[in-house]
Short mmCIF file of N, CA and C in Angstrom, two decimals:
data_model
loop_
_atom_site.label_atom_id
_atom_site.label_comp_id
_atom_site.label_asym_id
_atom_site.label_seq_id
_atom_site.Cartn_x
_atom_site.Cartn_y
_atom_site.Cartn_z
N MET A 1 -19.28 45.17 -39.59
CA MET A 1 -19.43 44.55 -38.28
C MET A 1 -18.05 44.21 -37.73
N THR A 2 -17.94 44.32 -36.47
CA THR A 2 -16.62 44.06 -35.90
C THR A 2 -16.63 42.93 -34.88
N GLY A 3 -17.66 42.83 -34.06
CA GLY A 3 -17.61 41.91 -32.94
C GLY A 3 -18.16 40.52 -33.16
N MET A 4 -19.27 40.40 -33.84
CA MET A 4 -19.94 39.10 -33.96
C MET A 4 -19.46 38.38 -35.21
N ARG A 5 -19.22 37.09 -35.06
CA ARG A 5 -18.79 36.28 -36.19
C ARG A 5 -20.01 35.71 -36.90
N VAL A 6 -20.12 35.97 -38.18
CA VAL A 6 -21.20 35.44 -39.00
C VAL A 6 -20.57 34.55 -40.05
N LEU A 7 -21.00 33.29 -40.08
CA LEU A 7 -20.43 32.32 -41.00
C LEU A 7 -21.20 32.29 -42.32
N GLY A 8 -20.62 31.68 -43.32
CA GLY A 8 -21.27 31.57 -44.62
C GLY A 8 -20.78 32.65 -45.57
N PRO A 9 -21.27 32.60 -46.79
CA PRO A 9 -20.80 33.51 -47.84
C PRO A 9 -21.40 34.92 -47.75
N THR A 10 -20.92 35.68 -46.77
CA THR A 10 -21.40 37.06 -46.63
C THR A 10 -20.76 37.93 -47.71
N VAL A 11 -21.47 38.97 -48.11
CA VAL A 11 -20.95 39.86 -49.14
C VAL A 11 -20.61 41.25 -48.60
N ASP A 12 -20.99 41.54 -47.37
CA ASP A 12 -20.62 42.81 -46.75
C ASP A 12 -20.61 42.67 -45.24
N ASP A 13 -20.31 43.77 -44.56
CA ASP A 13 -20.19 43.70 -43.10
C ASP A 13 -21.51 43.93 -42.37
N GLN A 14 -22.64 43.91 -43.10
CA GLN A 14 -23.95 44.02 -42.46
C GLN A 14 -24.74 42.72 -42.60
N THR A 15 -24.08 41.63 -42.79
CA THR A 15 -24.60 40.25 -42.84
C THR A 15 -25.34 39.88 -44.12
N ARG A 16 -25.29 40.71 -45.15
CA ARG A 16 -25.89 40.30 -46.42
C ARG A 16 -25.08 39.14 -46.97
N CYS A 17 -25.75 38.27 -47.71
CA CYS A 17 -25.07 37.09 -48.24
C CYS A 17 -25.31 36.97 -49.74
N ILE A 18 -24.74 35.94 -50.33
CA ILE A 18 -24.90 35.76 -51.77
C ILE A 18 -26.34 35.42 -52.15
N HIS A 19 -27.14 34.95 -51.19
CA HIS A 19 -28.52 34.57 -51.46
C HIS A 19 -29.50 35.72 -51.27
N TYR A 20 -29.28 36.52 -50.23
CA TYR A 20 -30.17 37.63 -49.88
C TYR A 20 -29.30 38.85 -49.62
N ARG A 21 -29.39 39.85 -50.51
CA ARG A 21 -28.49 41.00 -50.38
C ARG A 21 -29.14 42.33 -50.74
N THR A 22 -30.44 42.44 -50.45
CA THR A 22 -31.08 43.73 -50.65
C THR A 22 -30.70 44.67 -49.51
N GLU A 23 -31.09 45.92 -49.64
CA GLU A 23 -30.82 46.91 -48.60
C GLU A 23 -31.39 46.47 -47.25
N LEU A 24 -32.49 45.69 -47.26
CA LEU A 24 -33.17 45.29 -46.03
C LEU A 24 -32.67 43.97 -45.44
N ASP A 25 -31.79 43.29 -46.13
CA ASP A 25 -31.30 41.99 -45.65
C ASP A 25 -30.12 42.18 -44.70
N VAL A 26 -30.45 42.59 -43.48
CA VAL A 26 -29.41 42.96 -42.51
C VAL A 26 -29.52 42.19 -41.20
N ILE A 27 -29.99 40.96 -41.25
CA ILE A 27 -29.98 40.16 -40.03
C ILE A 27 -29.23 38.87 -40.27
N ALA A 28 -28.75 38.29 -39.21
CA ALA A 28 -28.20 36.94 -39.22
C ALA A 28 -28.91 36.19 -38.11
N ILE A 29 -29.03 34.90 -38.28
CA ILE A 29 -29.73 34.08 -37.29
C ILE A 29 -28.76 33.11 -36.65
N ARG A 30 -28.80 33.07 -35.33
CA ARG A 30 -28.01 32.08 -34.59
C ARG A 30 -28.82 30.79 -34.62
N PHE A 31 -28.29 29.79 -35.26
CA PHE A 31 -29.04 28.54 -35.42
C PHE A 31 -29.04 27.74 -34.13
N ALA A 32 -30.20 27.20 -33.81
CA ALA A 32 -30.38 26.45 -32.56
C ALA A 32 -29.49 25.22 -32.51
N CYS A 33 -29.21 24.63 -33.65
CA CYS A 33 -28.45 23.38 -33.70
C CYS A 33 -26.98 23.56 -33.32
N CYS A 34 -26.40 24.69 -33.65
CA CYS A 34 -24.96 24.85 -33.47
C CYS A 34 -24.56 26.12 -32.72
N GLY A 35 -25.51 27.05 -32.55
CA GLY A 35 -25.19 28.28 -31.86
C GLY A 35 -24.39 29.27 -32.68
N GLU A 36 -24.24 29.02 -33.96
CA GLU A 36 -23.48 29.90 -34.84
C GLU A 36 -24.42 30.78 -35.66
N TYR A 37 -23.97 31.99 -35.93
CA TYR A 37 -24.74 32.91 -36.76
C TYR A 37 -24.45 32.67 -38.23
N TYR A 38 -25.55 32.62 -39.02
CA TYR A 38 -25.49 32.55 -40.48
C TYR A 38 -26.48 33.58 -41.02
N PRO A 39 -26.22 34.14 -42.20
CA PRO A 39 -27.15 35.11 -42.77
C PRO A 39 -28.50 34.51 -43.15
N CYS A 40 -28.51 33.23 -43.56
CA CYS A 40 -29.77 32.63 -43.99
C CYS A 40 -29.69 31.11 -43.94
N HIS A 41 -30.82 30.48 -44.19
CA HIS A 41 -30.90 29.01 -44.16
C HIS A 41 -30.06 28.39 -45.27
N LEU A 42 -29.94 29.05 -46.41
CA LEU A 42 -29.13 28.51 -47.51
C LEU A 42 -27.65 28.55 -47.16
N CYS A 43 -27.21 29.61 -46.50
CA CYS A 43 -25.82 29.70 -46.06
C CYS A 43 -25.50 28.58 -45.08
N HIS A 44 -26.42 28.33 -44.14
CA HIS A 44 -26.21 27.25 -43.17
C HIS A 44 -26.14 25.91 -43.89
N ALA A 45 -27.04 25.68 -44.84
CA ALA A 45 -27.05 24.41 -45.58
C ALA A 45 -25.75 24.19 -46.34
N GLU A 46 -25.19 25.25 -46.88
CA GLU A 46 -23.96 25.15 -47.66
C GLU A 46 -22.70 25.04 -46.80
N ALA A 47 -22.69 25.69 -45.65
CA ALA A 47 -21.45 25.80 -44.88
C ALA A 47 -21.37 24.89 -43.65
N ALA A 48 -22.50 24.53 -43.08
CA ALA A 48 -22.48 23.71 -41.86
C ALA A 48 -22.39 22.23 -42.23
N ASP A 49 -21.91 21.44 -41.29
CA ASP A 49 -21.77 20.01 -41.53
C ASP A 49 -22.90 19.20 -40.88
N HIS A 50 -24.05 19.85 -40.70
CA HIS A 50 -25.18 19.21 -40.05
C HIS A 50 -26.47 19.89 -40.51
N PRO A 51 -27.61 19.22 -40.36
CA PRO A 51 -28.88 19.85 -40.74
C PRO A 51 -29.28 20.94 -39.74
N ALA A 52 -30.01 21.90 -40.23
CA ALA A 52 -30.50 22.99 -39.38
C ALA A 52 -31.62 22.50 -38.48
N GLU A 53 -31.72 23.10 -37.31
CA GLU A 53 -32.81 22.83 -36.38
C GLU A 53 -33.52 24.14 -36.07
N GLN A 54 -34.84 24.07 -35.89
CA GLN A 54 -35.63 25.24 -35.53
C GLN A 54 -35.47 25.57 -34.06
N TRP A 55 -35.63 26.85 -33.74
CA TRP A 55 -35.71 27.26 -32.34
C TRP A 55 -37.05 26.78 -31.80
N PRO A 56 -37.06 26.01 -30.70
CA PRO A 56 -38.33 25.55 -30.14
C PRO A 56 -39.13 26.70 -29.52
N LEU A 57 -40.42 26.51 -29.46
CA LEU A 57 -41.31 27.53 -28.90
C LEU A 57 -40.91 27.92 -27.49
N ASP A 58 -40.44 26.97 -26.70
CA ASP A 58 -40.11 27.27 -25.30
C ASP A 58 -38.75 27.96 -25.12
N ARG A 59 -38.09 28.32 -26.24
CA ARG A 59 -36.81 29.02 -26.15
C ARG A 59 -36.86 30.39 -26.85
N ARG A 60 -38.04 30.95 -26.94
CA ARG A 60 -38.21 32.23 -27.64
C ARG A 60 -37.61 33.41 -26.88
N ASP A 61 -37.18 33.19 -25.65
CA ASP A 61 -36.56 34.27 -24.88
C ASP A 61 -35.05 34.33 -25.08
N GLU A 62 -34.51 33.47 -25.93
CA GLU A 62 -33.07 33.45 -26.17
C GLU A 62 -32.70 34.40 -27.31
N ARG A 63 -31.55 35.03 -27.17
CA ARG A 63 -31.06 35.94 -28.20
C ARG A 63 -30.56 35.11 -29.38
N ALA A 64 -31.20 35.30 -30.54
CA ALA A 64 -30.88 34.46 -31.68
C ALA A 64 -30.90 35.21 -33.01
N VAL A 65 -31.11 36.52 -32.99
CA VAL A 65 -31.13 37.29 -34.23
C VAL A 65 -30.22 38.50 -34.05
N LEU A 66 -29.34 38.66 -35.01
CA LEU A 66 -28.34 39.73 -34.95
C LEU A 66 -28.67 40.80 -35.98
N CYS A 67 -28.76 42.03 -35.55
CA CYS A 67 -28.89 43.15 -36.48
C CYS A 67 -27.51 43.40 -37.08
N GLY A 68 -27.41 43.30 -38.38
CA GLY A 68 -26.13 43.50 -39.04
C GLY A 68 -25.68 44.95 -39.10
N VAL A 69 -26.59 45.88 -38.78
CA VAL A 69 -26.24 47.29 -38.81
C VAL A 69 -25.56 47.70 -37.51
N CYS A 70 -26.15 47.33 -36.37
CA CYS A 70 -25.61 47.80 -35.08
C CYS A 70 -25.13 46.68 -34.15
N GLU A 71 -25.31 45.42 -34.57
CA GLU A 71 -24.91 44.24 -33.79
C GLU A 71 -25.76 43.99 -32.55
N HIS A 72 -26.92 44.60 -32.47
CA HIS A 72 -27.85 44.31 -31.37
C HIS A 72 -28.38 42.90 -31.56
N GLU A 73 -28.41 42.13 -30.48
CA GLU A 73 -28.96 40.79 -30.54
C GLU A 73 -30.38 40.80 -30.00
N LEU A 74 -31.31 40.32 -30.80
CA LEU A 74 -32.72 40.27 -30.42
C LEU A 74 -33.07 38.86 -29.98
N THR A 75 -34.02 38.75 -29.06
CA THR A 75 -34.55 37.44 -28.74
C THR A 75 -35.44 37.01 -29.90
N VAL A 76 -35.73 35.73 -29.96
CA VAL A 76 -36.62 35.22 -31.00
C VAL A 76 -37.96 35.95 -30.92
N ALA A 77 -38.52 36.04 -29.72
CA ALA A 77 -39.83 36.69 -29.55
C ALA A 77 -39.77 38.15 -29.98
N GLU A 78 -38.72 38.83 -29.59
CA GLU A 78 -38.57 40.24 -29.95
C GLU A 78 -38.51 40.39 -31.48
N TYR A 79 -37.70 39.58 -32.13
CA TYR A 79 -37.56 39.66 -33.59
C TYR A 79 -38.89 39.40 -34.29
N LEU A 80 -39.61 38.39 -33.83
CA LEU A 80 -40.88 38.05 -34.48
C LEU A 80 -41.93 39.13 -34.32
N GLY A 81 -41.72 40.05 -33.39
CA GLY A 81 -42.70 41.10 -33.15
C GLY A 81 -42.36 42.46 -33.73
N VAL A 82 -41.24 42.56 -34.47
CA VAL A 82 -40.83 43.87 -35.00
C VAL A 82 -40.54 43.80 -36.50
N ASP A 83 -40.50 44.97 -37.11
CA ASP A 83 -40.12 45.08 -38.53
C ASP A 83 -38.82 45.85 -38.70
N ALA A 84 -38.26 46.29 -37.58
CA ALA A 84 -37.02 47.05 -37.60
C ALA A 84 -36.28 46.79 -36.29
N CYS A 85 -35.00 47.07 -36.30
CA CYS A 85 -34.19 46.88 -35.10
C CYS A 85 -34.63 47.85 -34.01
N PRO A 86 -34.93 47.35 -32.82
CA PRO A 86 -35.34 48.25 -31.73
C PRO A 86 -34.19 49.12 -31.22
N ALA A 87 -32.96 48.75 -31.53
CA ALA A 87 -31.82 49.53 -31.06
C ALA A 87 -31.43 50.66 -32.00
N CYS A 88 -31.40 50.38 -33.32
CA CYS A 88 -30.92 51.40 -34.26
C CYS A 88 -31.95 51.83 -35.30
N GLY A 89 -33.08 51.11 -35.37
CA GLY A 89 -34.13 51.47 -36.31
C GLY A 89 -33.96 50.95 -37.72
N ALA A 90 -32.91 50.19 -37.98
CA ALA A 90 -32.71 49.64 -39.32
C ALA A 90 -33.88 48.72 -39.68
N ALA A 91 -34.45 48.95 -40.85
CA ALA A 91 -35.59 48.15 -41.30
C ALA A 91 -35.13 46.74 -41.68
N PHE A 92 -35.96 45.76 -41.31
CA PHE A 92 -35.71 44.37 -41.67
C PHE A 92 -36.56 43.99 -42.87
N ASN A 93 -36.10 43.05 -43.66
CA ASN A 93 -36.83 42.60 -44.84
C ASN A 93 -38.11 41.89 -44.42
N PRO A 94 -39.28 42.43 -44.79
CA PRO A 94 -40.53 41.77 -44.42
C PRO A 94 -40.68 40.39 -45.08
N GLY A 95 -39.95 40.17 -46.17
CA GLY A 95 -39.98 38.87 -46.84
C GLY A 95 -39.40 37.75 -45.99
N CYS A 96 -38.60 38.09 -45.00
CA CYS A 96 -38.04 37.06 -44.11
C CYS A 96 -39.14 36.30 -43.37
N LYS A 97 -40.26 36.96 -43.15
CA LYS A 97 -41.38 36.32 -42.45
C LYS A 97 -41.89 35.10 -43.23
N LEU A 98 -41.64 35.08 -44.54
CA LEU A 98 -42.05 33.94 -45.35
C LEU A 98 -41.25 32.68 -45.01
N HIS A 99 -40.11 32.86 -44.36
CA HIS A 99 -39.24 31.73 -44.01
C HIS A 99 -39.22 31.43 -42.51
N THR A 100 -40.13 32.00 -41.78
CA THR A 100 -40.13 31.85 -40.32
C THR A 100 -40.02 30.40 -39.88
N GLU A 101 -40.77 29.51 -40.53
CA GLU A 101 -40.79 28.10 -40.10
C GLU A 101 -39.47 27.39 -40.35
N LEU A 102 -38.58 27.97 -41.14
CA LEU A 102 -37.27 27.36 -41.36
C LEU A 102 -36.36 27.57 -40.15
N TYR A 103 -36.64 28.61 -39.38
CA TYR A 103 -35.78 28.99 -38.25
C TYR A 103 -36.43 28.76 -36.88
N PHE A 104 -37.75 28.95 -36.82
CA PHE A 104 -38.46 28.94 -35.54
C PHE A 104 -39.69 28.05 -35.61
N GLU A 105 -39.93 27.29 -34.54
CA GLU A 105 -41.19 26.56 -34.46
C GLU A 105 -42.32 27.58 -34.44
N VAL A 106 -43.39 27.26 -35.14
CA VAL A 106 -44.54 28.18 -35.18
C VAL A 106 -45.77 27.53 -34.64
#
């Protein structure tokens, strides 16, 4: 990745981190509390100086998910409705859906 800054302990340039680094772990989330991109909730907890906040339901039209393969930014609503990047087709980890409530109000 060249343009977007992703904070936390990333292990490659496609936003994989020390916590989640499978072939499908290629997104970063812009946290509602600080507006910064982190690969996961654990990275935010370790690196940020404040608690994480969920994206509220009424802000689902904001770009908050970054594809680590092509740097396309998805809105919250768009991300929640797909299994792959709409711009480049890179598959996203379906296991991320298990953590939806950590990032987004449901």
